[in-house]
Every structure is written in structure tokens, then in C-alpha cells.
């Protein structure tokens, strides 16, 4: 019955798309799921009995100051965005949640995470494109007025100079 229960639990863990690991009060990894291996490239041999924090969590805090670990002592959930390092050296941006768990008197933390690297890359691209567009907008020799839904949302310096458009027209309706 115990063996069946372990297989059942392992099957459930293998169906979860989010990476998952459990760490004990010493910060040692006691369990990982298949998604963690797929996302980060680490397997049981790399992590079980070792500190996941030291293996792949990138930030300036030591393990015991890490918010993912501190949930054990504080008994309070943590959620946020973090950076993990995959086994091959890639940076993986993640949304992560760490929840305290007490089982048979032993405290631990269950950490789940989702890879948001593609979203972060698109966000960074959008930030770069917006920066480039703002440079073009401000340095264009043409007078430019941006209008959205009948409201002026921005005007460049040449529009102000050439047409004497007052800046206080921003957010005004142009109907």
C-alpha cells in the first residue's frame, strides 16, 4: 500500500507543469518534480540532499536570508519574481511561490515556480522599442501629435514650436 501511495504521489508530481521542490529546515532539497528537471536541467542526483539555493537561486542573499527559505521560520507564504540559473548556465526568470509545510513535526517549504523567461524577454524588447520610439518622436524634425480615442496623448517639441500648441492641451479632447 505504501509503494502504491508513493507511485501515486510521483504520478501526480509528474503531471504538474510548474517546477516544484521541497526543502527542509537545513535548506536541503528533499524532493523535486519532473518539471523542475525540464525547466532547469537538474535531476535528483544534482539536488537531493543539497541546497537548491546554492545550486540555482541567483541573488545577493545567503540561503538563510532568502525569502524562499524564510517561510519555514516565519510560517508565512512568499510569492514573487526571482532569477534561477539552469544547469547549462541560462538565466531563467520565474514567478515563484514558497509555502511552509509541517509534516510529522518536521518543518519544510514547498516551492513552486513557473518559467516566465519568454514573457520577460518580450517585456524587455517592448521596453527597448518604446525607448527607441521615444527618441525618434522627440528628435524628429517633423511636428508630431499622438492622438488616442479623440484625446491628445503626446506632442513633440517641434509641434509646440511650429504650431504654438500649448502643452496643457495634453489629455484634452480634440473634437
GROMACS .gro file of C-alpha atoms in nm:
model
  175
    1UNK     CA    1   0.000   0.000   0.000
    2UNK     CA    2   0.286   0.239   0.081
    3UNK     CA    3   0.457   0.162  -0.251
    4UNK     CA    4   0.128   0.230  -0.436
    5UNK     CA    5   0.089   0.558  -0.247
    6UNK     CA    6   0.444   0.664  -0.344
    7UNK     CA    7   0.381   0.578  -0.710
    8UNK     CA    8   0.052   0.766  -0.699
    9UNK     CA    9   0.222   1.074  -0.549
   10UNK     CA   10   0.505   1.054  -0.806
   11UNK     CA   11   0.250   1.032  -1.089
   12UNK     CA   12   0.072   1.343  -0.961
   13UNK     CA   13   0.401   1.533  -0.929
   14UNK     CA   14   0.499   1.439  -1.284
   15UNK     CA   15   0.180   1.593  -1.426
   16UNK     CA   16   0.238   1.937  -1.275
   17UNK     CA   17   0.372   2.187  -1.530
   18UNK     CA   18   0.527   2.414  -1.269
   19UNK     CA   19   0.868   2.333  -1.126
   20UNK     CA   20   0.846   2.211  -0.768
   21UNK     CA   21   1.092   2.132  -0.494
   22UNK     CA   22   1.074   2.078  -0.120
   23UNK     CA   23   1.346   2.193   0.118
   24UNK     CA   24   1.388   2.107   0.485
   25UNK     CA   25   1.488   2.331   0.778
   26UNK     CA   26   1.854   2.297   0.680
   27UNK     CA   27   1.779   2.418   0.328
   28UNK     CA   28   1.844   2.075   0.178
   29UNK     CA   29   1.631   1.967  -0.115
   30UNK     CA   30   1.423   1.660  -0.028
   31UNK     CA   31   1.204   1.630  -0.338
   32UNK     CA   32   1.188   1.766  -0.694
   33UNK     CA   33   0.941   1.710  -0.975
   34UNK     CA   34   0.985   1.636  -1.346
   35UNK     CA   35   0.901   1.995  -1.448
   36UNK     CA   36   1.193   2.130  -1.243
   37UNK     CA   37   1.423   1.898  -1.437
   38UNK     CA   38   1.268   2.006  -1.769
   39UNK     CA   39   1.292   2.378  -1.687
   40UNK     CA   40   1.630   2.391  -1.512
   41UNK     CA   41   1.805   2.071  -1.620
   42UNK     CA   42   1.887   1.949  -1.269
   43UNK     CA   43   1.790   1.599  -1.162
   44UNK     CA   44   1.770   1.413  -0.830
   45UNK     CA   45   2.145   1.348  -0.827
   46UNK     CA   46   2.215   1.720  -0.860
   47UNK     CA   47   1.976   1.840  -0.590
   48UNK     CA   48   1.854   1.582  -0.337
   49UNK     CA   49   2.032   1.645  -0.006
   50UNK     CA   50   2.185   1.966  -0.143
   51UNK     CA   51   2.089   2.332  -0.128
   52UNK     CA   52   1.879   2.435  -0.427
   53UNK     CA   53   1.953   2.791  -0.322
   54UNK     CA   54   2.325   2.743  -0.371
   55UNK     CA   55   2.275   2.549  -0.696
   56UNK     CA   56   2.041   2.779  -0.885
   57UNK     CA   57   1.888   3.074  -0.696
   58UNK     CA   58   2.057   3.395  -0.807
   59UNK     CA   59   2.052   3.691  -0.571
   60UNK     CA   60   2.279   3.857  -0.319
   61UNK     CA   61   2.121   3.699  -0.010
   62UNK     CA   62   2.257   3.395   0.171
   63UNK     CA   63   2.032   3.092   0.199
   64UNK     CA   64   1.902   3.176   0.546
   65UNK     CA   65   1.807   3.532   0.442
   66UNK     CA   66   1.640   3.410   0.123
   67UNK     CA   67   1.263   3.473   0.120
   68UNK     CA   68   1.202   3.124  -0.022
   69UNK     CA   69   1.374   2.970   0.281
   70UNK     CA   70   1.246   3.213   0.545
   71UNK     CA   71   0.891   3.085   0.503
   72UNK     CA   72   0.992   2.787   0.718
   73UNK     CA   73   1.075   3.001   1.020
   74UNK     CA   74   0.808   3.266   0.963
   75UNK     CA   75   0.536   3.017   0.870
   76UNK     CA   76   0.422   3.267   0.609
   77UNK     CA   77   0.391   3.226   0.230
   78UNK     CA   78   0.616   3.415  -0.011
   79UNK     CA   79   0.537   3.493  -0.375
   80UNK     CA   80   0.747   3.697  -0.613
   81UNK     CA   81   0.967   3.706  -0.921
   82UNK     CA   82   1.315   3.560  -0.898
   83UNK     CA   83   1.602   3.454  -1.123
   84UNK     CA   84   1.720   3.093  -1.129
   85UNK     CA   85   2.023   2.959  -1.314
   86UNK     CA   86   1.971   2.647  -1.524
   87UNK     CA   87   2.230   2.370  -1.518
   88UNK     CA   88   2.353   2.483  -1.861
   89UNK     CA   89   2.409   2.838  -1.731
   90UNK     CA   90   2.099   3.002  -1.881
   91UNK     CA   91   1.916   3.257  -1.668
   92UNK     CA   92   1.556   3.157  -1.605
   93UNK     CA   93   1.312   3.425  -1.488
   94UNK     CA   94   1.043   3.273  -1.269
   95UNK     CA   95   0.731   3.358  -1.076
   96UNK     CA   96   0.776   3.163  -0.756
   97UNK     CA   97   0.572   3.074  -0.450
   98UNK     CA   98   0.716   2.921  -0.135
   99UNK     CA   99   0.475   2.783   0.124
  100UNK     CA  100   0.551   2.643   0.468
  101UNK     CA  101   0.474   2.278   0.530
  102UNK     CA  102   0.478   2.083   0.856
  103UNK     CA  103   0.460   1.706   0.823
  104UNK     CA  104   0.505   1.474   1.122
  105UNK     CA  105   0.654   1.762   1.318
  106UNK     CA  106   0.919   1.846   1.058
  107UNK     CA  107   0.913   2.190   0.903
  108UNK     CA  108   0.987   2.245   0.536
  109UNK     CA  109   0.893   2.463   0.243
  110UNK     CA  110   0.724   2.366  -0.081
  111UNK     CA  111   0.849   2.587  -0.362
  112UNK     CA  112   0.671   2.605  -0.697
  113UNK     CA  113   0.775   2.816  -0.992
  114UNK     CA  114   0.676   2.899  -1.347
  115UNK     CA  115   0.923   2.995  -1.618
  116UNK     CA  116   0.839   3.346  -1.737
  117UNK     CA  117   1.159   3.391  -1.939
  118UNK     CA  118   0.978   3.429  -2.276
  119UNK     CA  119   0.746   3.689  -2.122
  120UNK     CA  120   1.041   3.873  -1.965
  121UNK     CA  121   1.225   3.875  -2.300
  122UNK     CA  122   0.918   4.020  -2.476
  123UNK     CA  123   0.883   4.279  -2.199
  124UNK     CA  124   1.250   4.377  -2.241
  125UNK     CA  125   1.203   4.400  -2.621
  126UNK     CA  126   0.898   4.621  -2.572
  127UNK     CA  127   1.091   4.847  -2.333
  128UNK     CA  128   1.371   4.882  -2.591
  129UNK     CA  129   1.125   4.954  -2.873
  130UNK     CA  130   0.942   5.212  -2.664
  131UNK     CA  131   1.274   5.379  -2.582
  132UNK     CA  132   1.370   5.390  -2.950
  133UNK     CA  133   1.028   5.526  -3.045
  134UNK     CA  134   1.054   5.799  -2.782
  135UNK     CA  135   1.395   5.903  -2.917
  136UNK     CA  136   1.257   5.913  -3.272
  137UNK     CA  137   0.947   6.101  -3.153
  138UNK     CA  138   1.143   6.366  -2.962
  139UNK     CA  139   1.418   6.410  -3.222
  140UNK     CA  140   1.206   6.407  -3.536
  141UNK     CA  141   1.228   6.721  -3.749
  142UNK     CA  142   0.853   6.681  -3.805
  143UNK     CA  143   0.581   6.813  -3.579
  144UNK     CA  144   0.407   6.512  -3.423
  145UNK     CA  145   0.088   6.487  -3.220
  146UNK     CA  146  -0.023   6.148  -3.086
  147UNK     CA  147  -0.397   6.109  -3.050
  148UNK     CA  148  -0.589   5.819  -2.899
  149UNK     CA  149  -0.967   5.797  -2.884
  150UNK     CA  150  -1.000   6.168  -2.961
  151UNK     CA  151  -0.757   6.278  -2.692
  152UNK     CA  152  -0.409   6.420  -2.736
  153UNK     CA  153  -0.173   6.190  -2.550
  154UNK     CA  154   0.161   6.344  -2.651
  155UNK     CA  155   0.313   6.618  -2.864
  156UNK     CA  156   0.677   6.663  -2.951
  157UNK     CA  157   0.879   6.984  -2.918
  158UNK     CA  158   0.850   7.063  -3.290
  159UNK     CA  159   0.470   7.054  -3.267
  160UNK     CA  160   0.487   7.301  -2.980
  161UNK     CA  161   0.734   7.530  -3.164
  162UNK     CA  162   0.588   7.518  -3.516
  163UNK     CA  163   0.221   7.536  -3.428
  164UNK     CA  164   0.236   7.707  -3.090
  165UNK     CA  165   0.044   7.419  -2.935
  166UNK     CA  166   0.026   7.467  -2.560
  167UNK     CA  167   0.145   7.170  -2.353
  168UNK     CA  168  -0.167   7.194  -2.135
  169UNK     CA  169  -0.367   7.056  -2.429
  170UNK     CA  170  -0.240   6.710  -2.340
  171UNK     CA  171  -0.526   6.481  -2.239
  172UNK     CA  172  -0.772   6.733  -2.387
  173UNK     CA  173  -1.032   6.623  -2.638
  174UNK     CA  174  -0.970   6.739  -2.996
  175UNK     CA  175  -1.333   6.706  -3.111
   0.00000   0.00000   0.00000
